[in-house]
């Protein structure tokens, strides 16, 4: 048995088929099959049930997978640790972020970090929170930025900052002249929303429900992106809630106007996720420290 056999076994489990695993590592399907057979010969038992044209894990395969995964990750971590100690620092940094953070917050920070550490090789993947968590678990990214609270014992979770969700209208909207409005006034307005599975929308709806106005709201339009919601509100089609970090430019130049709601404030956490492990690339800790220096201390 060799490490490559364990790696290939884990990849086949995660991809669900030999063909997809082979494509990912640019080898032939027979080569992958040989690695799996070598592993099965070593343990003396089938690891996959190949009946009915599908590959499903046997009882032995289910038992082996988490152990094999841990072995592969420990070997990789040991390589990284030795490189750090011997001066061969790993300058690759893979970052994952949810849409709002990835589009509106991180790009400029990544650029500034690149200026401070010119040798760093950066990549940014954007997904929803479950997608970021999956990428972190699978070691496809080194660090993740998400909205909301994540409770997971395998992660180190640090609150970054609070992001406020604010109500905005266009420059010609009648409500613009009011210093603040009562939350009940929302029932009279045409509301522009993100799609139903949006985390931002869920937070807002829970708040409106708490104040007893959710069922009175006019769901005038649902749009699939923050940019689309902003454009619709700017065009005077209605009003809506958006994260403050996504509308700072529009508020500054008067394209949108913030509507204060009396005695109502809606906030959410922006958090950093990283794996809890004995050996971590030095560049990960450098980046986390940089982010806090630029954001938390200034906020």
mmCIF file of C-alpha atoms in Angstrom, residues 78-277:
data_model
loop_
_atom_site.group_PDB
_atom_site.id
_atom_site.type_symbol
_atom_site.label_atom_id
_atom_site.label_comp_id
_atom_site.label_asym_id
_atom_site.label_seq_id
_atom_site.Cartn_x
_atom_site.Cartn_y
_atom_site.Cartn_z
ATOM 1 C CA UNK A 78 3.873 17.502 7.676
ATOM 2 C CA UNK A 79 5.310 18.520 4.285
ATOM 3 C CA UNK A 80 4.145 22.095 4.807
ATOM 4 C CA UNK A 81 5.532 22.175 8.350
ATOM 5 C CA UNK A 82 8.962 20.939 7.278
ATOM 6 C CA UNK A 83 9.052 23.453 4.427
ATOM 7 C CA UNK A 84 8.323 26.271 6.864
ATOM 8 C CA UNK A 85 11.046 25.140 9.275
ATOM 9 C CA UNK A 86 13.673 24.677 6.562
ATOM 10 C CA UNK A 87 12.960 28.077 5.057
ATOM 11 C CA UNK A 88 10.998 26.893 2.043
ATOM 12 C CA UNK A 89 7.938 28.944 2.835
ATOM 13 C CA UNK A 90 4.712 28.163 1.003
ATOM 14 C CA UNK A 91 3.430 31.423 -0.479
ATOM 15 C CA UNK A 92 0.213 29.997 -1.990
ATOM 16 C CA UNK A 93 -2.972 31.230 -0.349
ATOM 17 C CA UNK A 94 -6.398 30.010 -1.426
ATOM 18 C CA UNK A 95 -9.263 32.108 -0.075
ATOM 19 C CA UNK A 96 -12.985 31.376 -0.219
ATOM 20 C CA UNK A 97 -15.759 33.882 0.423
ATOM 21 C CA UNK A 98 -19.486 34.314 0.159
ATOM 22 C CA UNK A 99 -20.778 36.590 -2.580
ATOM 23 C CA UNK A 100 -21.062 39.872 -0.668
ATOM 24 C CA UNK A 101 -17.654 39.562 0.974
ATOM 25 C CA UNK A 102 -15.976 38.205 -2.138
ATOM 26 C CA UNK A 103 -17.279 40.921 -4.448
ATOM 27 C CA UNK A 104 -17.337 44.000 -2.243
ATOM 28 C CA UNK A 105 -14.880 43.551 0.621
ATOM 29 C CA UNK A 106 -12.005 41.232 -0.229
ATOM 30 C CA UNK A 107 -10.712 42.393 -3.641
ATOM 31 C CA UNK A 108 -9.138 45.587 -2.342
ATOM 32 C CA UNK A 109 -7.795 43.840 0.763
ATOM 33 C CA UNK A 110 -6.243 41.086 -1.335
ATOM 34 C CA UNK A 111 -4.612 43.734 -3.494
ATOM 35 C CA UNK A 112 -3.155 45.496 -0.463
ATOM 36 C CA UNK A 113 -1.898 42.203 0.972
ATOM 37 C CA UNK A 114 -0.230 41.396 -2.355
ATOM 38 C CA UNK A 115 1.637 44.710 -2.139
ATOM 39 C CA UNK A 116 2.879 43.885 1.354
ATOM 40 C CA UNK A 117 3.774 40.281 0.426
ATOM 41 C CA UNK A 118 4.675 40.363 -3.299
ATOM 42 C CA UNK A 119 5.599 36.658 -3.431
ATOM 43 C CA UNK A 120 2.146 35.463 -2.353
ATOM 44 C CA UNK A 121 0.135 33.579 -4.973
ATOM 45 C CA UNK A 122 -3.512 34.386 -4.312
ATOM 46 C CA UNK A 123 -6.720 32.757 -5.502
ATOM 47 C CA UNK A 124 -10.297 33.627 -4.545
ATOM 48 C CA UNK A 125 -13.274 31.275 -4.832
ATOM 49 C CA UNK A 126 -16.802 32.627 -4.351
ATOM 50 C CA UNK A 127 -19.683 30.431 -3.193
ATOM 51 C CA UNK A 128 -22.490 30.312 -0.633
ATOM 52 C CA UNK A 129 -21.756 29.484 3.011
ATOM 53 C CA UNK A 130 -22.269 25.687 2.670
ATOM 54 C CA UNK A 131 -20.008 25.737 -0.386
ATOM 55 C CA UNK A 132 -17.260 27.589 1.483
ATOM 56 C CA UNK A 133 -17.500 25.140 4.378
ATOM 57 C CA UNK A 134 -17.249 22.163 2.002
ATOM 58 C CA UNK A 135 -14.183 23.665 0.294
ATOM 59 C CA UNK A 136 -12.537 24.233 3.660
ATOM 60 C CA UNK A 137 -13.260 20.683 4.817
ATOM 61 C CA UNK A 138 -11.850 19.296 1.542
ATOM 62 C CA UNK A 139 -8.749 21.529 1.865
ATOM 63 C CA UNK A 140 -9.518 23.237 -1.436
ATOM 64 C CA UNK A 141 -9.120 26.590 0.331
ATOM 65 C CA UNK A 142 -6.960 27.683 3.260
ATOM 66 C CA UNK A 143 -9.354 30.178 4.782
ATOM 67 C CA UNK A 144 -13.012 31.147 4.393
ATOM 68 C CA UNK A 145 -15.009 34.349 4.876
ATOM 69 C CA UNK A 146 -18.736 33.961 5.525
ATOM 70 C CA UNK A 147 -21.737 35.912 6.770
ATOM 71 C CA UNK A 148 -23.510 34.838 9.928
ATOM 72 C CA UNK A 149 -22.541 32.471 12.715
ATOM 73 C CA UNK A 150 -20.984 29.086 11.963
ATOM 74 C CA UNK A 151 -20.898 26.446 14.674
ATOM 75 C CA UNK A 152 -18.490 23.662 13.730
ATOM 76 C CA UNK A 153 -15.947 22.034 16.011
ATOM 77 C CA UNK A 154 -13.471 21.371 13.196
ATOM 78 C CA UNK A 155 -13.135 25.085 12.420
ATOM 79 C CA UNK A 156 -11.588 27.985 14.206
ATOM 80 C CA UNK A 157 -14.193 30.750 13.886
ATOM 81 C CA UNK A 158 -13.297 34.380 14.497
ATOM 82 C CA UNK A 159 -15.760 37.217 14.241
ATOM 83 C CA UNK A 160 -14.370 39.845 11.895
ATOM 84 C CA UNK A 161 -16.795 42.760 11.953
ATOM 85 C CA UNK A 162 -20.520 43.468 12.008
ATOM 86 C CA UNK A 163 -22.181 44.353 8.728
ATOM 87 C CA UNK A 164 -25.390 46.352 8.912
ATOM 88 C CA UNK A 165 -28.327 45.609 6.642
ATOM 89 C CA UNK A 166 -29.943 48.925 5.760
ATOM 90 C CA UNK A 167 -33.104 50.045 3.979
ATOM 91 C CA UNK A 168 -32.440 52.140 0.881
ATOM 92 C CA UNK A 169 -34.463 54.001 -1.752
ATOM 93 C CA UNK A 170 -33.702 55.857 -4.973
ATOM 94 C CA UNK A 171 -32.945 59.587 -5.174
ATOM 95 C CA UNK A 172 -36.497 60.450 -6.341
ATOM 96 C CA UNK A 173 -38.415 58.356 -3.810
ATOM 97 C CA UNK A 174 -40.856 60.328 -1.564
ATOM 98 C CA UNK A 175 -39.530 58.680 1.615
ATOM 99 C CA UNK A 176 -36.121 60.213 0.988
ATOM 100 C CA UNK A 177 -37.170 63.415 2.731
ATOM 101 C CA UNK A 178 -37.987 61.674 6.010
ATOM 102 C CA UNK A 179 -35.374 61.515 8.766
ATOM 103 C CA UNK A 180 -36.779 58.143 9.835
ATOM 104 C CA UNK A 181 -39.813 55.953 9.242
ATOM 105 C CA UNK A 182 -41.846 53.566 11.359
ATOM 106 C CA UNK A 183 -41.454 49.929 10.446
ATOM 107 C CA UNK A 184 -45.218 49.676 9.780
ATOM 108 C CA UNK A 185 -44.768 52.037 6.805
ATOM 109 C CA UNK A 186 -43.011 49.241 4.902
ATOM 110 C CA UNK A 187 -46.401 47.632 4.287
ATOM 111 C CA UNK A 188 -47.284 50.547 1.973
ATOM 112 C CA UNK A 189 -44.151 50.239 -0.164
ATOM 113 C CA UNK A 190 -43.055 48.109 -3.107
ATOM 114 C CA UNK A 191 -40.265 45.954 -1.713
ATOM 115 C CA UNK A 192 -37.390 44.671 -3.852
ATOM 116 C CA UNK A 193 -35.984 41.384 -2.518
ATOM 117 C CA UNK A 194 -33.147 38.969 -3.091
ATOM 118 C CA UNK A 195 -34.178 35.430 -4.001
ATOM 119 C CA UNK A 196 -35.813 33.214 -1.352
ATOM 120 C CA UNK A 197 -32.695 31.172 -0.501
ATOM 121 C CA UNK A 198 -30.590 34.268 0.150
ATOM 122 C CA UNK A 199 -29.087 34.386 3.644
ATOM 123 C CA UNK A 200 -29.476 38.172 3.703
ATOM 124 C CA UNK A 201 -33.179 37.890 2.957
ATOM 125 C CA UNK A 202 -33.672 35.309 5.724
ATOM 126 C CA UNK A 203 -32.154 37.659 8.318
ATOM 127 C CA UNK A 204 -34.384 40.522 7.172
ATOM 128 C CA UNK A 205 -37.542 38.417 7.099
ATOM 129 C CA UNK A 206 -36.879 37.136 10.619
ATOM 130 C CA UNK A 207 -36.555 40.725 11.830
ATOM 131 C CA UNK A 208 -39.759 41.855 10.104
ATOM 132 C CA UNK A 209 -41.570 38.819 11.487
ATOM 133 C CA UNK A 210 -40.443 39.748 14.996
ATOM 134 C CA UNK A 211 -42.032 43.187 14.548
ATOM 135 C CA UNK A 212 -45.236 41.691 13.141
ATOM 136 C CA UNK A 213 -45.047 43.272 9.678
ATOM 137 C CA UNK A 214 -43.702 40.468 7.492
ATOM 138 C CA UNK A 215 -47.110 39.230 6.377
ATOM 139 C CA UNK A 216 -48.130 42.764 5.382
ATOM 140 C CA UNK A 217 -45.178 43.350 3.046
ATOM 141 C CA UNK A 218 -45.711 43.808 -0.693
ATOM 142 C CA UNK A 219 -43.245 41.403 -2.371
ATOM 143 C CA UNK A 220 -43.060 43.523 -5.500
ATOM 144 C CA UNK A 221 -39.974 41.999 -7.092
ATOM 145 C CA UNK A 222 -37.423 39.224 -6.411
ATOM 146 C CA UNK A 223 -33.988 39.433 -8.026
ATOM 147 C CA UNK A 224 -31.051 37.041 -8.024
ATOM 148 C CA UNK A 225 -28.152 39.335 -7.185
ATOM 149 C CA UNK A 226 -27.242 42.310 -5.049
ATOM 150 C CA UNK A 227 -26.319 44.301 -8.151
ATOM 151 C CA UNK A 228 -29.756 43.677 -9.688
ATOM 152 C CA UNK A 229 -31.500 44.802 -6.486
ATOM 153 C CA UNK A 230 -29.412 47.987 -6.402
ATOM 154 C CA UNK A 231 -30.209 48.770 -10.028
ATOM 155 C CA UNK A 232 -33.940 48.256 -9.494
ATOM 156 C CA UNK A 233 -33.993 50.539 -6.452
ATOM 157 C CA UNK A 234 -31.920 53.197 -8.217
ATOM 158 C CA UNK A 235 -34.443 53.095 -11.073
ATOM 159 C CA UNK A 236 -37.254 53.933 -8.654
ATOM 160 C CA UNK A 237 -38.994 50.552 -8.825
ATOM 161 C CA UNK A 238 -39.195 50.229 -5.065
ATOM 162 C CA UNK A 239 -37.179 50.081 -1.857
ATOM 163 C CA UNK A 240 -35.174 47.285 -0.289
ATOM 164 C CA UNK A 241 -32.663 46.096 2.262
ATOM 165 C CA UNK A 242 -29.009 45.722 1.303
ATOM 166 C CA UNK A 243 -25.728 45.188 3.186
ATOM 167 C CA UNK A 244 -24.112 48.538 3.910
ATOM 168 C CA UNK A 245 -20.777 47.400 2.470
ATOM 169 C CA UNK A 246 -22.442 46.845 -0.921
ATOM 170 C CA UNK A 247 -23.918 50.344 -1.232
ATOM 171 C CA UNK A 248 -21.234 52.620 0.244
ATOM 172 C CA UNK A 249 -20.388 54.102 -3.168
ATOM 173 C CA UNK A 250 -24.042 54.667 -4.138
ATOM 174 C CA UNK A 251 -24.760 56.355 -0.793
ATOM 175 C CA UNK A 252 -21.695 58.578 -1.124
ATOM 176 C CA UNK A 253 -22.651 59.860 -4.574
ATOM 177 C CA UNK A 254 -26.388 60.084 -3.947
ATOM 178 C CA UNK A 255 -27.588 57.296 -6.234
ATOM 179 C CA UNK A 256 -29.232 55.653 -3.223
ATOM 180 C CA UNK A 257 -30.506 57.078 0.043
ATOM 181 C CA UNK A 258 -30.567 55.350 3.419
ATOM 182 C CA UNK A 259 -33.929 55.180 5.189
ATOM 183 C CA UNK A 260 -33.620 54.980 8.962
ATOM 184 C CA UNK A 261 -36.226 52.787 10.656
ATOM 185 C CA UNK A 262 -37.227 53.929 14.137
ATOM 186 C CA UNK A 263 -35.816 51.647 16.858
ATOM 187 C CA UNK A 264 -34.784 48.967 14.349
ATOM 188 C CA UNK A 265 -31.243 47.892 13.570
ATOM 189 C CA UNK A 266 -30.340 44.779 11.580
ATOM 190 C CA UNK A 267 -26.803 43.447 11.809
ATOM 191 C CA UNK A 268 -24.979 40.234 10.947
ATOM 192 C CA UNK A 269 -21.512 38.917 11.697
ATOM 193 C CA UNK A 270 -18.803 38.595 9.095
ATOM 194 C CA UNK A 271 -16.571 35.730 10.212
ATOM 195 C CA UNK A 272 -13.258 34.122 9.282
ATOM 196 C CA UNK A 273 -13.102 30.319 9.198
ATOM 197 C CA UNK A 274 -9.911 28.297 9.289
ATOM 198 C CA UNK A 275 -9.148 24.668 10.044
ATOM 199 C CA UNK A 276 -8.034 23.721 13.539
ATOM 200 C CA UNK A 277 -4.800 21.863 12.853
#
